């Protein structure tokens, strides 16, 4: 009788690929899920042997997340800009992760850190200790990590693909995820520009505040009520 989609993009995919009736689709966005804390992230980072400064990605390490291009762009950016940042990939290994591991093992400038699956408190600390959050995913139904980073005031660089522009709005730098050159340039510019990162931090906090689980619950209830 009704289908709830988490983004307009997902709603469009339901129509395009499954022939769903657009009149029965209701878009109800999600909200940041990870609990936030105010504790000092440094002890957690020391225990995880992660040294600041660093760029952070959060998610399953699989081809859809576009991490091989991210690693290549990161290595070029730290070389060109002589940047001290590490790249931290926080999340469990997913399907076809061997290609990513081979790319990392091939070596190059900078340092790529894999944390594996991370507990909520540790992940919260990783977000809050990051200089920049990067999410170059090729496809998302929503993109919760973008909101999680914004909710902590972490500046965000993400792809302009699928649902991510809906979630990020004007509070992130968005780019073509298939362009290593574009990603390299954006990384270098943002990591060298503290003022722009502060601007994105403030914009992200404001953007994340527009999403809440109360709104999600009310939107979901409204769909049920509309069915009588």
PDB file of C-alpha atoms in Angstrom:
ATOM      1  CA  UNK A   1       0.000   0.000   0.000  1.00  0.00           C
ATOM      2  CA  UNK A   2       2.918   2.350   0.657  1.00  0.00           C
ATOM      3  CA  UNK A   3       6.692   2.375   0.343  1.00  0.00           C
ATOM      4  CA  UNK A   4       8.939   4.496   2.555  1.00  0.00           C
ATOM      5  CA  UNK A   5      12.185   5.642   0.950  1.00  0.00           C
ATOM      6  CA  UNK A   6      14.999   7.338   2.851  1.00  0.00           C
ATOM      7  CA  UNK A   7      15.807   9.820   0.059  1.00  0.00           C
ATOM      8  CA  UNK A   8      14.372  11.254  -3.151  1.00  0.00           C
ATOM      9  CA  UNK A   9      17.128   9.475  -5.037  1.00  0.00           C
ATOM     10  CA  UNK A  10      16.128   6.115  -3.580  1.00  0.00           C
ATOM     11  CA  UNK A  11      12.505   6.877  -4.434  1.00  0.00           C
ATOM     12  CA  UNK A  12      13.555   7.517  -8.026  1.00  0.00           C
ATOM     13  CA  UNK A  13      15.492   4.255  -8.139  1.00  0.00           C
ATOM     14  CA  UNK A  14      12.407   2.353  -6.956  1.00  0.00           C
ATOM     15  CA  UNK A  15      10.471   3.768  -9.895  1.00  0.00           C
ATOM     16  CA  UNK A  16      13.250   3.299 -12.470  1.00  0.00           C
ATOM     17  CA  UNK A  17      14.434  -0.183 -11.546  1.00  0.00           C
ATOM     18  CA  UNK A  18      11.406  -1.802  -9.923  1.00  0.00           C
ATOM     19  CA  UNK A  19       8.488  -0.056 -11.582  1.00  0.00           C
ATOM     20  CA  UNK A  20       7.101   1.153  -8.255  1.00  0.00           C
ATOM     21  CA  UNK A  21       4.098   3.461  -8.344  1.00  0.00           C
ATOM     22  CA  UNK A  22       5.484   6.927  -7.511  1.00  0.00           C
ATOM     23  CA  UNK A  23       2.166   7.829  -5.910  1.00  0.00           C
ATOM     24  CA  UNK A  24       2.744   5.197  -3.241  1.00  0.00           C
ATOM     25  CA  UNK A  25       6.298   6.247  -2.355  1.00  0.00           C
ATOM     26  CA  UNK A  26       6.862   8.487   0.656  1.00  0.00           C
ATOM     27  CA  UNK A  27      10.295   9.986   1.394  1.00  0.00           C
ATOM     28  CA  UNK A  28      11.215  10.021   5.088  1.00  0.00           C
ATOM     29  CA  UNK A  29      14.885  10.948   5.707  1.00  0.00           C
ATOM     30  CA  UNK A  30      16.990   9.391   8.438  1.00  0.00           C
ATOM     31  CA  UNK A  31      19.134  11.167  11.046  1.00  0.00           C
ATOM     32  CA  UNK A  32      22.579  10.770  12.588  1.00  0.00           C
ATOM     33  CA  UNK A  33      22.653   7.487  14.516  1.00  0.00           C
ATOM     34  CA  UNK A  34      25.949   7.449  16.381  1.00  0.00           C
ATOM     35  CA  UNK A  35      25.825   8.847  19.958  1.00  0.00           C
ATOM     36  CA  UNK A  36      27.999  11.920  20.448  1.00  0.00           C
ATOM     37  CA  UNK A  37      30.205  12.548  23.482  1.00  0.00           C
ATOM     38  CA  UNK A  38      32.272  15.441  24.800  1.00  0.00           C
ATOM     39  CA  UNK A  39      35.152  13.361  26.143  1.00  0.00           C
ATOM     40  CA  UNK A  40      38.698  14.044  25.015  1.00  0.00           C
ATOM     41  CA  UNK A  41      39.367  11.949  21.872  1.00  0.00           C
ATOM     42  CA  UNK A  42      43.141  11.906  22.406  1.00  0.00           C
ATOM     43  CA  UNK A  43      43.276   8.864  24.765  1.00  0.00           C
ATOM     44  CA  UNK A  44      41.207   6.841  22.289  1.00  0.00           C
ATOM     45  CA  UNK A  45      43.414   7.873  19.385  1.00  0.00           C
ATOM     46  CA  UNK A  46      46.538   6.988  21.367  1.00  0.00           C
ATOM     47  CA  UNK A  47      45.113   3.572  22.212  1.00  0.00           C
ATOM     48  CA  UNK A  48      44.320   3.019  18.517  1.00  0.00           C
ATOM     49  CA  UNK A  49      47.794   4.311  17.596  1.00  0.00           C
ATOM     50  CA  UNK A  50      46.380   7.002  15.348  1.00  0.00           C
ATOM     51  CA  UNK A  51      48.351  10.218  15.213  1.00  0.00           C
ATOM     52  CA  UNK A  52      46.838  13.547  14.260  1.00  0.00           C
ATOM     53  CA  UNK A  53      46.438  15.239  11.886  1.00  0.00           C
ATOM     54  CA  UNK A  54      44.361  12.917   9.738  1.00  0.00           C
ATOM     55  CA  UNK A  55      41.632  12.652   7.118  1.00  0.00           C
ATOM     56  CA  UNK A  56      38.831  10.225   7.955  1.00  0.00           C
ATOM     57  CA  UNK A  57      36.579   7.880   5.998  1.00  0.00           C
ATOM     58  CA  UNK A  58      33.948   5.760   7.761  1.00  0.00           C
ATOM     59  CA  UNK A  59      32.160   2.800   6.193  1.00  0.00           C
ATOM     60  CA  UNK A  60      32.530  -0.738   4.917  1.00  0.00           C
ATOM     61  CA  UNK A  61      35.652  -1.111   2.773  1.00  0.00           C
ATOM     62  CA  UNK A  62      34.131  -2.228  -0.532  1.00  0.00           C
ATOM     63  CA  UNK A  63      34.265  -1.064  -4.179  1.00  0.00           C
ATOM     64  CA  UNK A  64      31.059   1.009  -3.925  1.00  0.00           C
ATOM     65  CA  UNK A  65      32.843   3.323  -1.499  1.00  0.00           C
ATOM     66  CA  UNK A  66      35.430   4.279  -4.144  1.00  0.00           C
ATOM     67  CA  UNK A  67      38.405   3.927  -1.801  1.00  0.00           C
ATOM     68  CA  UNK A  68      41.069   3.015  -4.348  1.00  0.00           C
ATOM     69  CA  UNK A  69      40.577   6.416  -5.969  1.00  0.00           C
ATOM     70  CA  UNK A  70      40.616   8.017  -2.519  1.00  0.00           C
ATOM     71  CA  UNK A  71      43.954   6.394  -1.636  1.00  0.00           C
ATOM     72  CA  UNK A  72      45.476   7.506  -4.922  1.00  0.00           C
ATOM     73  CA  UNK A  73      44.171  11.055  -4.538  1.00  0.00           C
ATOM     74  CA  UNK A  74      45.356  11.237  -0.925  1.00  0.00           C
ATOM     75  CA  UNK A  75      48.874  10.161  -1.860  1.00  0.00           C
ATOM     76  CA  UNK A  76      49.065  12.741  -4.629  1.00  0.00           C
ATOM     77  CA  UNK A  77      47.677  15.484  -2.388  1.00  0.00           C
ATOM     78  CA  UNK A  78      50.156  14.921   0.458  1.00  0.00           C
ATOM     79  CA  UNK A  79      52.998  14.909  -2.062  1.00  0.00           C
ATOM     80  CA  UNK A  80      51.991  18.057  -3.927  1.00  0.00           C
ATOM     81  CA  UNK A  81      51.038  19.993  -0.801  1.00  0.00           C
ATOM     82  CA  UNK A  82      53.682  18.517   1.510  1.00  0.00           C
ATOM     83  CA  UNK A  83      50.873  17.772   3.983  1.00  0.00           C
ATOM     84  CA  UNK A  84      51.413  15.875   7.265  1.00  0.00           C
ATOM     85  CA  UNK A  85      47.999  14.197   7.294  1.00  0.00           C
ATOM     86  CA  UNK A  86      47.334  10.479   7.501  1.00  0.00           C
ATOM     87  CA  UNK A  87      44.346   8.796   5.867  1.00  0.00           C
ATOM     88  CA  UNK A  88      42.264   6.739   8.318  1.00  0.00           C
ATOM     89  CA  UNK A  89      39.828   4.214   6.841  1.00  0.00           C
ATOM     90  CA  UNK A  90      37.496   3.186   9.662  1.00  0.00           C
ATOM     91  CA  UNK A  91      35.266   0.200   9.022  1.00  0.00           C
ATOM     92  CA  UNK A  92      35.141  -3.538   8.416  1.00  0.00           C
ATOM     93  CA  UNK A  93      36.436  -5.215   5.284  1.00  0.00           C
ATOM     94  CA  UNK A  94      33.718  -5.801   2.703  1.00  0.00           C
ATOM     95  CA  UNK A  95      33.407  -7.650  -0.591  1.00  0.00           C
ATOM     96  CA  UNK A  96      36.351  -7.422  -3.021  1.00  0.00           C
ATOM     97  CA  UNK A  97      38.443  -5.669  -0.368  1.00  0.00           C
ATOM     98  CA  UNK A  98      41.586  -7.405  -1.665  1.00  0.00           C
ATOM     99  CA  UNK A  99      41.973  -4.846  -4.451  1.00  0.00           C
ATOM    100  CA  UNK A 100      42.000  -2.019  -1.936  1.00  0.00           C
ATOM    101  CA  UNK A 101      44.520  -3.823   0.283  1.00  0.00           C
ATOM    102  CA  UNK A 102      46.751  -4.385  -2.742  1.00  0.00           C
ATOM    103  CA  UNK A 103      46.583  -0.661  -3.548  1.00  0.00           C
ATOM    104  CA  UNK A 104      47.586   0.217   0.014  1.00  0.00           C
ATOM    105  CA  UNK A 105      50.407  -2.359   0.088  1.00  0.00           C
ATOM    106  CA  UNK A 106      51.799  -0.946  -3.166  1.00  0.00           C
ATOM    107  CA  UNK A 107      53.071   1.883  -1.028  1.00  0.00           C
ATOM    108  CA  UNK A 108      53.507   5.568  -1.588  1.00  0.00           C
ATOM    109  CA  UNK A 109      53.735   8.872   0.256  1.00  0.00           C
ATOM    110  CA  UNK A 110      51.708   9.470   3.373  1.00  0.00           C
ATOM    111  CA  UNK A 111      50.281   6.815   5.660  1.00  0.00           C
ATOM    112  CA  UNK A 112      47.026   4.857   5.286  1.00  0.00           C
ATOM    113  CA  UNK A 113      45.605   3.446   8.540  1.00  0.00           C
ATOM    114  CA  UNK A 114      42.966   0.698   8.694  1.00  0.00           C
ATOM    115  CA  UNK A 115      41.069   0.472  11.978  1.00  0.00           C
ATOM    116  CA  UNK A 116      38.783  -2.477  11.221  1.00  0.00           C
ATOM    117  CA  UNK A 117      35.330  -2.576  12.770  1.00  0.00           C
ATOM    118  CA  UNK A 118      35.180   0.144  15.408  1.00  0.00           C
ATOM    119  CA  UNK A 119      33.109   0.445  18.601  1.00  0.00           C
ATOM    120  CA  UNK A 120      30.704   3.411  18.826  1.00  0.00           C
ATOM    121  CA  UNK A 121      32.712   5.359  21.421  1.00  0.00           C
ATOM    122  CA  UNK A 122      35.922   4.875  19.458  1.00  0.00           C
ATOM    123  CA  UNK A 123      34.231   5.925  16.235  1.00  0.00           C
ATOM    124  CA  UNK A 124      32.877   9.050  17.905  1.00  0.00           C
ATOM    125  CA  UNK A 125      36.431   9.936  18.977  1.00  0.00           C
ATOM    126  CA  UNK A 126      37.740   9.287  15.457  1.00  0.00           C
ATOM    127  CA  UNK A 127      35.211  11.728  14.025  1.00  0.00           C
ATOM    128  CA  UNK A 128      35.977  14.438  16.551  1.00  0.00           C
ATOM    129  CA  UNK A 129      39.726  14.155  16.081  1.00  0.00           C
ATOM    130  CA  UNK A 130      39.632  14.448  12.278  1.00  0.00           C
ATOM    131  CA  UNK A 131      40.624  17.551  10.305  1.00  0.00           C
ATOM    132  CA  UNK A 132      38.425  16.486   7.388  1.00  0.00           C
ATOM    133  CA  UNK A 133      35.847  13.791   6.630  1.00  0.00           C
ATOM    134  CA  UNK A 134      35.942  12.389   3.089  1.00  0.00           C
ATOM    135  CA  UNK A 135      33.150  10.284   1.589  1.00  0.00           C
ATOM    136  CA  UNK A 136      33.730   9.656  -2.139  1.00  0.00           C
ATOM    137  CA  UNK A 137      31.078   6.919  -2.429  1.00  0.00           C
ATOM    138  CA  UNK A 138      29.759   6.014  -5.876  1.00  0.00           C
ATOM    139  CA  UNK A 139      26.301   5.105  -4.594  1.00  0.00           C
ATOM    140  CA  UNK A 140      24.334   5.656  -1.396  1.00  0.00           C
ATOM    141  CA  UNK A 141      20.705   5.230  -0.459  1.00  0.00           C
ATOM    142  CA  UNK A 142      21.147   7.942   2.174  1.00  0.00           C
ATOM    143  CA  UNK A 143      24.684   8.432   3.551  1.00  0.00           C
ATOM    144  CA  UNK A 144      24.573   8.423   7.351  1.00  0.00           C
ATOM    145  CA  UNK A 145      28.345   8.959   7.882  1.00  0.00           C
ATOM    146  CA  UNK A 146      28.074  12.383   6.250  1.00  0.00           C
ATOM    147  CA  UNK A 147      25.506  13.480   8.849  1.00  0.00           C
ATOM    148  CA  UNK A 148      27.512  11.859  11.650  1.00  0.00           C
ATOM    149  CA  UNK A 149      30.562  13.911  10.697  1.00  0.00           C
ATOM    150  CA  UNK A 150      28.570  17.120  10.333  1.00  0.00           C
ATOM    151  CA  UNK A 151      26.920  16.607  13.723  1.00  0.00           C
ATOM    152  CA  UNK A 152      30.416  16.770  15.248  1.00  0.00           C
ATOM    153  CA  UNK A 153      31.465  19.847  13.340  1.00  0.00           C
ATOM    154  CA  UNK A 154      33.859  17.972  11.053  1.00  0.00           C
ATOM    155  CA  UNK A 155      34.176  19.590   7.592  1.00  0.00           C
ATOM    156  CA  UNK A 156      32.952  17.264   4.850  1.00  0.00           C
ATOM    157  CA  UNK A 157      34.151  16.502   1.333  1.00  0.00           C
ATOM    158  CA  UNK A 158      31.832  14.080  -0.452  1.00  0.00           C
ATOM    159  CA  UNK A 159      30.805  12.885  -3.890  1.00  0.00           C
ATOM    160  CA  UNK A 160      28.018  14.492  -5.902  1.00  0.00           C
ATOM    161  CA  UNK A 161      26.517  11.085  -6.663  1.00  0.00           C
ATOM    162  CA  UNK A 162      23.196   9.456  -5.756  1.00  0.00           C
ATOM    163  CA  UNK A 163      21.631  10.682  -2.489  1.00  0.00           C
ATOM    164  CA  UNK A 164      24.639  12.518  -1.072  1.00  0.00           C
ATOM    165  CA  UNK A 165      23.762  15.994  -2.432  1.00  0.00           C
ATOM    166  CA  UNK A 166      20.372  15.677  -0.686  1.00  0.00           C
ATOM    167  CA  UNK A 167      22.001  14.897   2.634  1.00  0.00           C
ATOM    168  CA  UNK A 168      24.941  17.313   2.426  1.00  0.00           C
ATOM    169  CA  UNK A 169      23.103  20.263   0.883  1.00  0.00           C
ATOM    170  CA  UNK A 170      25.372  23.307   0.676  1.00  0.00           C
ATOM    171  CA  UNK A 171      27.274  22.322   3.822  1.00  0.00           C
ATOM    172  CA  UNK A 172      29.933  20.198   2.082  1.00  0.00           C
ATOM    173  CA  UNK A 173      32.312  20.389  -0.835  1.00  0.00           C
ATOM    174  CA  UNK A 174      30.934  17.992  -3.469  1.00  0.00           C
ATOM    175  CA  UNK A 175      32.760  16.572  -6.480  1.00  0.00           C
ATOM    176  CA  UNK A 176      32.752  13.939  -9.197  1.00  0.00           C
ATOM    177  CA  UNK A 177      33.775  10.735  -7.376  1.00  0.00           C
ATOM    178  CA  UNK A 178      35.336   9.257 -10.521  1.00  0.00           C
ATOM    179  CA  UNK A 179      37.877  12.055 -10.894  1.00  0.00           C
ATOM    180  CA  UNK A 180      41.105  11.323  -9.013  1.00  0.00           C
ATOM    181  CA  UNK A 181      42.455  14.697 -10.132  1.00  0.00           C
ATOM    182  CA  UNK A 182      39.418  16.514  -8.750  1.00  0.00           C
ATOM    183  CA  UNK A 183      39.606  14.651  -5.473  1.00  0.00           C
ATOM    184  CA  UNK A 184      43.339  15.353  -5.222  1.00  0.00           C
ATOM    185  CA  UNK A 185      42.799  19.065  -5.778  1.00  0.00           C
ATOM    186  CA  UNK A 186      39.925  19.292  -3.265  1.00  0.00           C
ATOM    187  CA  UNK A 187      41.871  17.433  -0.591  1.00  0.00           C
ATOM    188  CA  UNK A 188      44.890  19.668  -1.030  1.00  0.00           C
ATOM    189  CA  UNK A 189      42.896  22.887  -0.984  1.00  0.00           C
ATOM    190  CA  UNK A 190      40.813  22.009   2.078  1.00  0.00           C
ATOM    191  CA  UNK A 191      43.676  20.630   4.144  1.00  0.00           C
ATOM    192  CA  UNK A 192      45.677  23.787   3.475  1.00  0.00           C
ATOM    193  CA  UNK A 193      42.778  26.180   4.192  1.00  0.00           C
ATOM    194  CA  UNK A 194      41.830  26.222   7.874  1.00  0.00           C
ATOM    195  CA  UNK A 195      39.389  29.067   7.330  1.00  0.00           C
ATOM    196  CA  UNK A 196      37.379  27.105   4.772  1.00  0.00           C
ATOM    197  CA  UNK A 197      37.336  24.096   7.065  1.00  0.00           C
ATOM    198  CA  UNK A 198      35.930  26.287   9.859  1.00  0.00           C
ATOM    199  CA  UNK A 199      33.225  27.544   7.509  1.00  0.00           C
ATOM    200  CA  UNK A 200      32.282  23.999   6.508  1.00  0.00           C
ATOM    201  CA  UNK A 201      32.301  22.930  10.144  1.00  0.00           C
ATOM    202  CA  UNK A 202      29.730  25.583  11.085  1.00  0.00           C
ATOM    203  CA  UNK A 203      27.618  24.875   8.003  1.00  0.00           C
ATOM    204  CA  UNK A 204      27.679  21.149   8.746  1.00  0.00           C
ATOM    205  CA  UNK A 205      26.494  21.601  12.311  1.00  0.00           C
ATOM    206  CA  UNK A 206      23.576  23.672  11.060  1.00  0.00           C
ATOM    207  CA  UNK A 207      22.773  21.152   8.328  1.00  0.00           C
ATOM    208  CA  UNK A 208      22.868  18.145  10.664  1.00  0.00           C
ATOM    209  CA  UNK A 209      20.465  19.950  12.982  1.00  0.00           C
ATOM    210  CA  UNK A 210      17.801  19.768  10.293  1.00  0.00           C
ATOM    211  CA  UNK A 211      17.622  15.969  10.625  1.00  0.00           C
ATOM    212  CA  UNK A 212      16.246  14.248  13.711  1.00  0.00           C
ATOM    213  CA  UNK A 213      14.817  10.861  14.640  1.00  0.00           C
ATOM    214  CA  UNK A 214      11.729  12.642  15.969  1.00  0.00           C
ATOM    215  CA  UNK A 215      11.089  13.960  12.461  1.00  0.00           C
ATOM    216  CA  UNK A 216      11.746  10.491  11.040  1.00  0.00           C
ATOM    217  CA  UNK A 217       9.268   8.948  13.493  1.00  0.00           C
ATOM    218  CA  UNK A 218       6.621  11.578  12.767  1.00  0.00           C
ATOM    219  CA  UNK A 219       7.076  11.153   9.022  1.00  0.00           C
ATOM    220  CA  UNK A 220       6.753   7.384   9.333  1.00  0.00           C
ATOM    221  CA  UNK A 221       3.638   7.679  11.487  1.00  0.00           C
ATOM    222  CA  UNK A 222       2.107  10.070   8.951  1.00  0.00           C
ATOM    223  CA  UNK A 223       2.498   7.442   6.225  1.00  0.00           C
ATOM    224  CA  UNK A 224       0.701   4.827   8.344  1.00  0.00           C
ATOM    225  CA  UNK A 225      -2.070   7.280   9.212  1.00  0.00           C
ATOM    226  CA  UNK A 226      -2.570   8.144   5.544  1.00  0.00           C
ATOM    227  CA  UNK A 227      -3.465   4.522   4.848  1.00  0.00           C
ATOM    228  CA  UNK A 228      -6.489   4.682   7.152  1.00  0.00           C
TER     229      UNK A 228
END
